[in-house]
């Protein structure tokens, strides 16, 4: 396991994923009944962008660094949370901030070093369970939640050559075990063919209510680069496609470099 999220925290891909995650969490909270969140690939929880790993790549400067002072209404909720939470908040910190007393979070992290700060962050928190385990395996073990309402965030590092295959299997398994659950899976867009392949493979598994929200910084001609990223959402809450379009449009306005092929797209892959 070579991937460490501390080198990439706050980059454009994190901003995209986290701004959409905040919207999804608010949508889950529209109903009074409690819900459970499973964050399969959690990272360490919060990131010091002045520390060596983040400074070494400087990726955050082209991400959250460019959003300071942004007043776009579509980004207001996400940016207010980032401001309130201090160090740059990863998915577990953002999710935790939006849990109500009746909700709970289970997060998984496999890296032997990254699990320690994650454990420390939630040591005395009765609403958060931290698991040092394979997040893919946890989908089979922890779903469905007793609440029968929930959100599963799948955010793997894509270090392994077969990560897209594992992702499709994981989405299928999550949907089979928990058909009404909302599943949000982040993926890199290196080439359009790979992203279309992912959508097609998930749709071919018989999943009918599926939306893909993507942000592209440039035409994905060089498949060796992270040209954009996407969030594939199964059972999106009402209003997701429209809200995602606004959020991604606002992000692109701040993070785009006017390169050829930059843009956003929200596609209903498979209507209900
Ligand atoms: C992209 S980062 C997660 C970032 C986090 N979700 C966020 O938004 O702040 C992926 C994380 O997954 C961890 N990881 C890799 N393989 C894993 C697995 N099979 N199960 C659980 N965690 C894994 C890595 O150590 C890394 O911390």
mmCIF file of C-alpha atoms and ligand atoms in Angstrom:
data_model
loop_
_atom_site.group_PDB
_atom_site.id
_atom_site.type_symbol
_atom_site.label_atom_id
_atom_site.label_comp_id
_atom_site.label_asym_id
_atom_site.label_seq_id
_atom_site.Cartn_x
_atom_site.Cartn_y
_atom_site.Cartn_z
ATOM 1 C CA UNK A 1 0.000 0.000 0.000
ATOM 2 C CA UNK A 2 1.931 3.025 -1.249
ATOM 3 C CA UNK A 3 -0.919 5.509 -1.596
ATOM 4 C CA UNK A 4 -1.151 8.135 1.163
ATOM 5 C CA UNK A 5 -4.000 10.601 0.869
ATOM 6 C CA UNK A 6 -2.029 13.261 2.788
ATOM 7 C CA UNK A 7 -0.174 14.042 -0.468
ATOM 8 C CA UNK A 8 -3.398 14.728 -2.336
ATOM 9 C CA UNK A 9 -5.767 16.174 0.292
ATOM 10 C CA UNK A 10 -7.627 19.257 -0.824
ATOM 11 C CA UNK A 11 -6.809 18.803 -4.514
ATOM 12 C CA UNK A 12 -9.445 19.422 -7.196
ATOM 13 C CA UNK A 13 -10.649 15.830 -6.972
ATOM 14 C CA UNK A 14 -11.171 16.121 -3.212
ATOM 15 C CA UNK A 15 -13.085 19.387 -3.645
ATOM 16 C CA UNK A 16 -15.352 17.768 -6.214
ATOM 17 C CA UNK A 17 -15.986 14.631 -4.154
ATOM 18 C CA UNK A 18 -16.446 16.495 -0.875
ATOM 19 C CA UNK A 19 -18.748 19.212 -2.215
ATOM 20 C CA UNK A 20 -21.038 16.488 -3.633
ATOM 21 C CA UNK A 21 -20.725 14.426 -0.446
ATOM 22 C CA UNK A 22 -21.923 17.369 1.648
ATOM 23 C CA UNK A 23 -24.982 17.706 -0.609
ATOM 24 C CA UNK A 24 -25.691 13.953 -0.320
ATOM 25 C CA UNK A 25 -25.424 14.101 3.472
ATOM 26 C CA UNK A 26 -27.858 17.016 3.653
ATOM 27 C CA UNK A 27 -30.250 15.091 1.418
ATOM 28 C CA UNK A 28 -30.042 12.034 3.681
ATOM 29 C CA UNK A 29 -30.940 14.274 6.614
ATOM 30 C CA UNK A 30 -34.187 15.456 5.014
ATOM 31 C CA UNK A 31 -36.072 12.565 6.607
ATOM 32 C CA UNK A 32 -36.313 12.298 10.359
ATOM 33 C CA UNK A 33 -35.452 8.585 10.498
ATOM 34 C CA UNK A 34 -31.816 7.870 11.300
ATOM 35 C CA UNK A 35 -29.391 6.606 8.670
ATOM 36 C CA UNK A 36 -26.012 4.862 8.594
ATOM 37 C CA UNK A 37 -22.986 5.832 6.497
ATOM 38 C CA UNK A 38 -20.289 3.361 5.468
ATOM 39 C CA UNK A 39 -17.067 5.078 4.335
ATOM 40 C CA UNK A 40 -15.123 2.137 2.875
ATOM 41 C CA UNK A 41 -11.828 3.959 2.197
ATOM 42 C CA UNK A 42 -11.674 6.645 4.858
ATOM 43 C CA UNK A 43 -8.090 7.988 4.984
ATOM 44 C CA UNK A 44 -6.914 9.720 8.167
ATOM 45 C CA UNK A 45 -9.870 12.101 8.598
ATOM 46 C CA UNK A 46 -8.249 15.554 8.584
ATOM 47 C CA UNK A 47 -5.197 16.948 6.811
ATOM 48 C CA UNK A 48 -2.693 19.652 7.646
ATOM 49 C CA UNK A 49 -2.071 21.358 4.307
ATOM 50 C CA UNK A 50 1.003 23.110 5.730
ATOM 51 C CA UNK A 51 2.650 19.764 6.568
ATOM 52 C CA UNK A 52 5.335 18.123 4.429
ATOM 53 C CA UNK A 53 3.219 15.679 2.366
ATOM 54 C CA UNK A 54 0.704 18.293 1.184
ATOM 55 C CA UNK A 55 3.431 20.873 0.591
ATOM 56 C CA UNK A 56 5.547 18.382 -1.350
ATOM 57 C CA UNK A 57 2.952 17.973 -4.107
ATOM 58 C CA UNK A 58 1.246 21.339 -3.642
ATOM 59 C CA UNK A 59 -1.881 19.800 -5.193
ATOM 60 C CA UNK A 60 -4.170 21.560 -2.737
ATOM 61 C CA UNK A 61 -3.143 24.933 -4.180
ATOM 62 C CA UNK A 62 -5.003 24.111 -7.405
ATOM 63 C CA UNK A 63 -7.942 22.835 -5.358
ATOM 64 C CA UNK A 64 -9.126 24.189 -2.025
ATOM 65 C CA UNK A 65 -6.419 26.869 -2.288
ATOM 66 C CA UNK A 66 -8.338 28.451 -5.144
ATOM 67 C CA UNK A 67 -11.682 28.377 -3.345
ATOM 68 C CA UNK A 68 -10.718 30.779 -0.551
ATOM 69 C CA UNK A 69 -13.203 33.648 -0.582
ATOM 70 C CA UNK A 70 -15.471 31.999 -3.171
ATOM 71 C CA UNK A 71 -19.042 33.185 -2.778
ATOM 72 C CA UNK A 72 -20.806 30.794 -5.188
ATOM 73 C CA UNK A 73 -24.061 29.714 -3.503
ATOM 74 C CA UNK A 74 -23.617 26.138 -4.735
ATOM 75 C CA UNK A 75 -20.338 25.830 -2.798
ATOM 76 C CA UNK A 76 -21.391 27.725 0.328
ATOM 77 C CA UNK A 77 -22.305 24.717 2.477
ATOM 78 C CA UNK A 78 -19.116 22.785 1.666
ATOM 79 C CA UNK A 79 -16.838 25.806 2.115
ATOM 80 C CA UNK A 80 -18.481 26.816 5.399
ATOM 81 C CA UNK A 81 -17.826 23.312 6.752
ATOM 82 C CA UNK A 82 -14.215 23.351 5.575
ATOM 83 C CA UNK A 83 -13.786 26.676 7.366
ATOM 84 C CA UNK A 84 -15.455 25.446 10.574
ATOM 85 C CA UNK A 85 -13.598 22.146 10.779
ATOM 86 C CA UNK A 86 -10.103 23.655 10.803
ATOM 87 C CA UNK A 87 -7.601 21.284 9.162
ATOM 88 C CA UNK A 88 -8.782 20.212 5.690
ATOM 89 C CA UNK A 89 -11.571 17.720 6.429
ATOM 90 C CA UNK A 90 -11.556 14.372 4.671
ATOM 91 C CA UNK A 91 -14.695 12.329 4.144
ATOM 92 C CA UNK A 92 -15.006 10.985 7.737
ATOM 93 C CA UNK A 93 -14.756 14.489 9.228
ATOM 94 C CA UNK A 94 -17.305 15.951 6.812
ATOM 95 C CA UNK A 95 -19.704 13.054 7.318
ATOM 96 C CA UNK A 96 -19.328 13.233 11.102
ATOM 97 C CA UNK A 97 -20.057 16.951 11.087
ATOM 98 C CA UNK A 98 -23.381 16.283 9.371
ATOM 99 C CA UNK A 99 -24.593 13.328 11.459
ATOM 100 C CA UNK A 100 -27.611 13.993 13.640
ATOM 101 C CA UNK A 101 -27.941 12.188 16.995
ATOM 102 C CA UNK A 102 -29.934 9.380 15.331
ATOM 103 C CA UNK A 103 -27.343 8.761 12.583
ATOM 104 C CA UNK A 104 -24.029 6.905 12.637
ATOM 105 C CA UNK A 105 -20.865 6.344 10.667
ATOM 106 C CA UNK A 106 -18.680 3.287 10.148
ATOM 107 C CA UNK A 107 -15.365 3.957 8.456
ATOM 108 C CA UNK A 108 -12.722 1.555 7.204
ATOM 109 C CA UNK A 109 -9.047 2.186 6.566
ATOM 110 C CA UNK A 110 -6.534 -0.524 5.724
ATOM 111 C CA UNK A 111 -3.223 1.348 5.907
ATOM 112 C CA UNK A 112 -1.435 0.411 9.166
ATOM 113 C CA UNK A 113 -0.274 3.999 9.794
ATOM 114 C CA UNK A 114 -3.320 5.918 8.582
ATOM 115 C CA UNK A 115 -5.648 3.898 10.788
ATOM 116 C CA UNK A 116 -4.025 5.374 13.935
ATOM 117 C CA UNK A 117 -5.007 9.057 13.541
ATOM 118 C CA UNK A 118 -8.423 7.950 12.316
ATOM 119 C CA UNK A 119 -8.901 5.904 15.490
ATOM 120 C CA UNK A 120 -7.687 8.782 17.644
ATOM 121 C CA UNK A 121 -10.063 11.240 15.966
ATOM 122 C CA UNK A 122 -13.134 9.213 16.904
ATOM 123 C CA UNK A 123 -11.934 7.421 20.052
ATOM 124 C CA UNK A 124 -14.688 8.663 22.340
ATOM 125 C CA UNK A 125 -17.396 9.073 19.747
ATOM 126 C CA UNK A 126 -20.325 6.691 20.234
ATOM 127 C CA UNK A 127 -21.717 7.522 16.776
ATOM 128 C CA UNK A 128 -18.572 6.538 14.874
ATOM 129 C CA UNK A 129 -17.039 3.076 14.498
ATOM 130 C CA UNK A 130 -13.530 2.834 13.024
ATOM 131 C CA UNK A 131 -12.491 -0.452 11.437
ATOM 132 C CA UNK A 132 -8.975 -1.480 10.459
ATOM 133 C CA UNK A 133 -10.210 -3.675 7.648
ATOM 134 C CA UNK A 134 -10.610 -3.994 3.894
ATOM 135 C CA UNK A 135 -13.428 -1.632 2.917
ATOM 136 C CA UNK A 136 -14.568 -3.888 0.076
ATOM 137 C CA UNK A 137 -14.895 -6.789 2.463
ATOM 138 C CA UNK A 138 -16.826 -4.545 4.891
ATOM 139 C CA UNK A 139 -19.536 -4.024 2.250
ATOM 140 C CA UNK A 140 -20.392 -7.713 2.530
ATOM 141 C CA UNK A 141 -20.081 -7.712 6.319
ATOM 142 C CA UNK A 142 -21.800 -4.458 7.345
ATOM 143 C CA UNK A 143 -24.631 -4.085 4.830
ATOM 144 C CA UNK A 144 -27.529 -3.746 5.079
ATOM 145 C CA UNK A 145 -27.540 -1.485 8.140
ATOM 146 C CA UNK A 146 -30.282 -2.138 10.704
ATOM 147 C CA UNK A 147 -31.663 1.352 10.022
ATOM 148 C CA UNK A 148 -32.407 0.325 6.394
ATOM 149 C CA UNK A 149 -31.465 3.873 5.369
ATOM 150 C CA UNK A 150 -27.945 4.667 4.382
ATOM 151 C CA UNK A 151 -25.148 6.006 2.234
ATOM 152 C CA UNK A 152 -22.075 4.048 1.150
ATOM 153 C CA UNK A 153 -19.047 6.062 0.009
ATOM 154 C CA UNK A 154 -16.480 4.064 -1.975
ATOM 155 C CA UNK A 155 -13.306 6.057 -2.573
ATOM 156 C CA UNK A 156 -10.388 3.719 -3.356
ATOM 157 C CA UNK A 157 -6.892 4.907 -4.298
ATOM 158 C CA UNK A 158 -6.780 3.277 -7.767
ATOM 159 C CA UNK A 159 -3.222 2.000 -7.196
ATOM 160 C CA UNK A 160 -4.050 -1.512 -8.301
ATOM 161 C CA UNK A 161 -4.534 -2.299 -11.976
ATOM 162 C CA UNK A 162 -7.851 -4.019 -11.312
ATOM 163 C CA UNK A 163 -9.412 -1.273 -9.153
ATOM 164 C CA UNK A 164 -12.220 -0.539 -11.632
ATOM 165 C CA UNK A 165 -13.140 -4.232 -11.692
ATOM 166 C CA UNK A 166 -13.165 -4.318 -7.881
ATOM 167 C CA UNK A 167 -15.253 -1.152 -7.830
ATOM 168 C CA UNK A 168 -17.927 -2.619 -10.112
ATOM 169 C CA UNK A 169 -18.041 -5.785 -7.981
ATOM 170 C CA UNK A 170 -18.320 -3.646 -4.842
ATOM 171 C CA UNK A 171 -21.188 -1.536 -6.224
ATOM 172 C CA UNK A 172 -23.031 -4.672 -7.310
ATOM 173 C CA UNK A 173 -22.559 -6.274 -3.925
ATOM 174 C CA UNK A 174 -23.636 -3.133 -2.057
ATOM 175 C CA UNK A 175 -26.757 -2.894 -4.219
ATOM 176 C CA UNK A 176 -27.584 -6.578 -3.856
ATOM 177 C CA UNK A 177 -27.279 -6.490 -0.068
ATOM 178 C CA UNK A 178 -28.892 -3.066 0.342
ATOM 179 C CA UNK A 179 -31.074 -2.306 -2.714
ATOM 180 C CA UNK A 180 -32.485 0.956 -1.327
ATOM 181 C CA UNK A 181 -29.110 2.312 -0.195
ATOM 182 C CA UNK A 182 -27.429 5.298 -1.794
ATOM 183 C CA UNK A 183 -23.998 4.314 -3.103
ATOM 184 C CA UNK A 184 -21.519 7.001 -4.185
ATOM 185 C CA UNK A 185 -18.310 5.835 -5.861
ATOM 186 C CA UNK A 186 -15.503 8.229 -6.803
ATOM 187 C CA UNK A 187 -13.420 7.454 -9.891
ATOM 188 C CA UNK A 188 -10.610 9.128 -11.825
ATOM 189 C CA UNK A 189 -11.206 10.180 -15.413
ATOM 190 C CA UNK A 190 -7.980 9.455 -17.229
ATOM 191 C CA UNK A 191 -9.664 8.483 -20.481
ATOM 192 C CA UNK A 192 -13.291 8.781 -21.540
ATOM 193 C CA UNK A 193 -13.362 5.137 -22.614
ATOM 194 C CA UNK A 194 -12.482 3.931 -19.124
ATOM 195 C CA UNK A 195 -15.199 6.087 -17.530
ATOM 196 C CA UNK A 196 -17.833 4.976 -20.083
ATOM 197 C CA UNK A 197 -16.765 1.383 -19.457
ATOM 198 C CA UNK A 198 -17.389 1.823 -15.736
ATOM 199 C CA UNK A 199 -20.873 3.265 -16.310
ATOM 200 C CA UNK A 200 -21.727 0.484 -18.722
ATOM 201 C CA UNK A 201 -20.482 -2.271 -16.423
ATOM 202 C CA UNK A 202 -22.516 -0.958 -13.474
ATOM 203 C CA UNK A 203 -25.625 -0.493 -15.633
ATOM 204 C CA UNK A 204 -25.147 -4.010 -17.016
ATOM 205 C CA UNK A 205 -25.403 -5.328 -13.471
ATOM 206 C CA UNK A 206 -29.073 -4.336 -13.587
ATOM 207 C CA UNK A 207 -28.773 -1.192 -11.484
ATOM 208 C CA UNK A 208 -31.467 1.100 -12.800
ATOM 209 C CA UNK A 209 -31.218 4.362 -10.897
ATOM 210 C CA UNK A 210 -27.742 5.645 -11.661
ATOM 211 C CA UNK A 211 -26.275 9.122 -12.196
ATOM 212 C CA UNK A 212 -22.679 9.977 -13.140
ATOM 213 C CA UNK A 213 -21.412 13.474 -12.269
ATOM 214 C CA UNK A 214 -18.068 14.383 -13.850
ATOM 215 C CA UNK A 215 -15.658 17.310 -13.895
ATOM 216 C CA UNK A 216 -12.994 17.455 -16.615
ATOM 217 C CA UNK A 217 -10.058 19.850 -16.430
ATOM 218 C CA UNK A 218 -8.955 19.087 -19.982
ATOM 219 C CA UNK A 219 -9.609 16.812 -22.914
ATOM 220 C CA UNK A 220 -8.553 13.364 -21.649
ATOM 221 C CA UNK A 221 -6.055 12.695 -24.421
ATOM 222 C CA UNK A 222 -3.083 11.774 -22.227
ATOM 223 C CA UNK A 223 -4.398 8.818 -20.204
ATOM 224 C CA UNK A 224 -1.353 9.051 -17.945
ATOM 225 C CA UNK A 225 -2.791 12.165 -16.265
ATOM 226 C CA UNK A 226 -5.684 12.785 -13.907
ATOM 227 C CA UNK A 227 -7.741 14.759 -16.420
ATOM 228 C CA UNK A 228 -10.904 14.808 -14.397
ATOM 229 C CA UNK A 229 -12.944 12.759 -11.984
ATOM 230 C CA UNK A 230 -16.433 11.520 -11.401
ATOM 231 C CA UNK A 231 -18.888 10.397 -8.778
ATOM 232 C CA UNK A 232 -21.203 7.562 -9.746
ATOM 233 C CA UNK A 233 -24.306 7.562 -7.565
ATOM 234 C CA UNK A 234 -26.760 4.683 -7.227
ATOM 235 C CA UNK A 235 -30.229 5.659 -5.952
ATOM 236 C CA UNK A 236 -29.411 9.394 -5.959
ATOM 237 C CA UNK A 237 -31.637 11.413 -3.618
ATOM 238 C CA UNK A 238 -34.232 13.632 -5.295
ATOM 239 C CA UNK A 239 -32.633 16.675 -6.903
ATOM 240 C CA UNK A 240 -29.102 15.273 -7.097
ATOM 241 C CA UNK A 241 -28.567 15.692 -10.840
ATOM 242 C CA UNK A 242 -29.580 19.367 -10.845
ATOM 243 C CA UNK A 243 -27.612 20.184 -7.696
ATOM 244 C CA UNK A 244 -24.535 18.334 -8.973
ATOM 245 C CA UNK A 245 -24.646 20.374 -12.169
ATOM 246 C CA UNK A 246 -24.620 23.608 -10.166
ATOM 247 C CA UNK A 247 -21.890 22.471 -7.783
ATOM 248 C CA UNK A 248 -19.637 21.201 -10.560
ATOM 249 C CA UNK A 249 -20.234 24.294 -12.683
ATOM 250 C CA UNK A 250 -19.229 26.539 -9.769
ATOM 251 C CA UNK A 251 -16.138 24.410 -9.107
ATOM 252 C CA UNK A 252 -15.078 24.492 -12.730
ATOM 253 C CA UNK A 253 -15.397 28.286 -12.746
ATOM 254 C CA UNK A 254 -12.823 28.439 -9.938
ATOM 255 C CA UNK A 255 -10.610 25.433 -10.662
ATOM 256 C CA UNK A 256 -10.612 25.320 -14.458
ATOM 257 C CA UNK A 257 -7.719 26.749 -16.477
ATOM 258 C CA UNK A 258 -9.686 27.321 -19.686
ATOM 259 C CA UNK A 259 -8.011 24.319 -21.263
ATOM 260 C CA UNK A 260 -9.485 22.674 -24.322
ATOM 261 C CA UNK A 261 -12.058 20.074 -23.357
ATOM 262 C CA UNK A 262 -12.659 21.237 -19.793
ATOM 263 C CA UNK A 263 -16.239 20.933 -18.657
ATOM 264 C CA UNK A 264 -18.756 19.201 -16.463
ATOM 265 C CA UNK A 265 -21.318 16.546 -17.195
ATOM 266 C CA UNK A 266 -24.172 15.017 -15.268
ATOM 267 C CA UNK A 267 -25.563 11.971 -16.991
ATOM 268 C CA UNK A 268 -28.491 9.806 -16.027
ATOM 269 C CA UNK A 269 -26.808 6.542 -16.969
ATOM 270 C CA UNK A 270 -29.839 4.430 -16.407
ATOM 271 C CA UNK A 271 -33.255 5.903 -15.597
ATOM 272 C CA UNK A 272 -35.494 4.116 -13.134
HETATM 273 C C1 LIG B 1 -8.531 8.247 -1.765
HETATM 274 S S1 LIG B 1 -8.096 7.851 -0.139
HETATM 275 C C2 LIG B 1 -9.540 8.165 0.782
HETATM 276 C C3 LIG B 1 -9.853 9.593 1.023
HETATM 277 C C4 LIG B 1 -11.071 9.823 1.874
HETATM 278 N N1 LIG B 1 -12.206 9.031 1.431
HETATM 279 C C5 LIG B 1 -11.467 11.286 1.854
HETATM 280 O O1 LIG B 1 -12.314 11.672 1.033
HETATM 281 O O2 LIG B 1 -10.959 12.044 2.668
HETATM 282 C C6 LIG B 1 -8.090 6.092 -0.164
HETATM 283 C C7 LIG B 1 -7.751 5.472 1.182
HETATM 284 O O3 LIG B 1 -8.047 4.078 1.125
HETATM 285 C C8 LIG B 1 -7.085 3.361 1.868
HETATM 286 N N2 LIG B 1 -7.176 1.968 1.362
HETATM 287 C C9 LIG B 1 -6.571 1.410 0.302
HETATM 288 N N3 LIG B 1 -7.043 0.173 0.089
HETATM 289 C C10 LIG B 1 -8.007 -0.047 1.012
HETATM 290 C C11 LIG B 1 -8.914 -1.102 1.278
HETATM 291 N N4 LIG B 1 -8.917 -2.230 0.541
HETATM 292 N N5 LIG B 1 -9.781 -0.962 2.305
HETATM 293 C C12 LIG B 1 -9.802 0.158 3.058
HETATM 294 N N6 LIG B 1 -8.975 1.205 2.852
HETATM 295 C C13 LIG B 1 -8.097 1.111 1.839
HETATM 296 C C14 LIG B 1 -5.808 4.094 1.591
HETATM 297 O O4 LIG B 1 -4.858 3.842 2.607
HETATM 298 C C15 LIG B 1 -6.274 5.555 1.589
HETATM 299 O O5 LIG B 1 -6.184 6.125 2.858
#
